[in-house]
Every structure is written in structure tokens, then in C-alpha cells.
Steps between C-alpha positions, in 0.01 A plus 500: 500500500758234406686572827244453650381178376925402492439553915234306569652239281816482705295490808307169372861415424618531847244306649615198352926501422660281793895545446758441788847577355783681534441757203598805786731742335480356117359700237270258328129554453330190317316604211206330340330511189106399564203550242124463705154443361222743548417372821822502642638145448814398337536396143782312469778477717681791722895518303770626690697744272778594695671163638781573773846414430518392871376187585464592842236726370301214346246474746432867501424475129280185555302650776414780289379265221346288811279812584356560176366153527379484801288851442315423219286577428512864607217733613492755251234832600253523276582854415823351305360314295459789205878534546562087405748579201718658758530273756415174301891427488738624705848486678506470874761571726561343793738701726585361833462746711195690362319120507677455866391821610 
């Protein structure tokens, strides 16, 4: 069931990360470290855990972080919300071409 709910997450996700940048052929996927309320909205603030050593990868990381913003909060299915202590914090992944795709 978590994959599940881990795919419609992403989907939410990719309606709202914007990034135009020249990421092609690097091997960095920003990953973020959120923790949601019961109903789906953000309790504190999204932290990106794995900062690029590239600067030129920056903007990837920020649009990631940009993303999680601008979704919440998310529309979590009623049938997941017996499963909350799974899913109330997780790590996201944001690869490029799976979001792009």
C-alpha cells in the first residue's frame, strides 16, 4: 500500500515542480525530508538532505524544495489515513527524469 500511496504522491508532486536546467546526464536526485499533518499539510518546513556539490545544480535542488511548497497541502485518500505513522514523515526523491517523464 505504501507504493501506492508513494505514487500518487509523486504524481501531486509533478503537477506542481517547474525546473528548466541543464541537470541532463548528472546523477543527482534532490532529496527531501518532509513531515505532514493528518490532513495532508506540512508541518514545518520541507529540508533538503542531500545538497549538491555543484552549484550548477542549485536550482534543481531548490525546485524540488519549491514543489513541496507549492503542493501543500496534499490530497491524501481517505483510505490512508489508518496508515498515518507510515507516511507522516518521509523522504522524497525527486529524479529528473521520472518527474520529466
Amino acid at each position: 500500500m505504501s507504493a501506492q500511496l508513494n505514487g500518487l504522491l509523486i504524481e501531486q508532486y509533478k503537477r506542481c515542480w517547474t525546473y528548466i536546467g541543464t541537470a541532463q546526464g548528472r546523477e543527482y536526485q534532490p532529496q527531501v525530508s518532509v513531515s505532514y499533518s493528518q490532513s495532508g499539510g506540512l508541518v514545518g518546513r520541507p529540508v533538503l538532505r542531500n545538497p549538491p556539490s555543484d552549484p550548477a545544480l542549485r536550482s534543481l535542488a531548490d525546485s524540488a524544495l519549491r514543489a513541496v511548497q507549492r503542493c501543500n497541502p496534499l490530497q491524501i485518500p481517505a483510505q490512508y489515513m489508518p496508515y498515518y505513522n507510515e507516511w507522516k514523515d518521509l523522504l522524497l526523491r525527486f529524479d529528473p527524469v521520472e518527474m520529466m517523464g
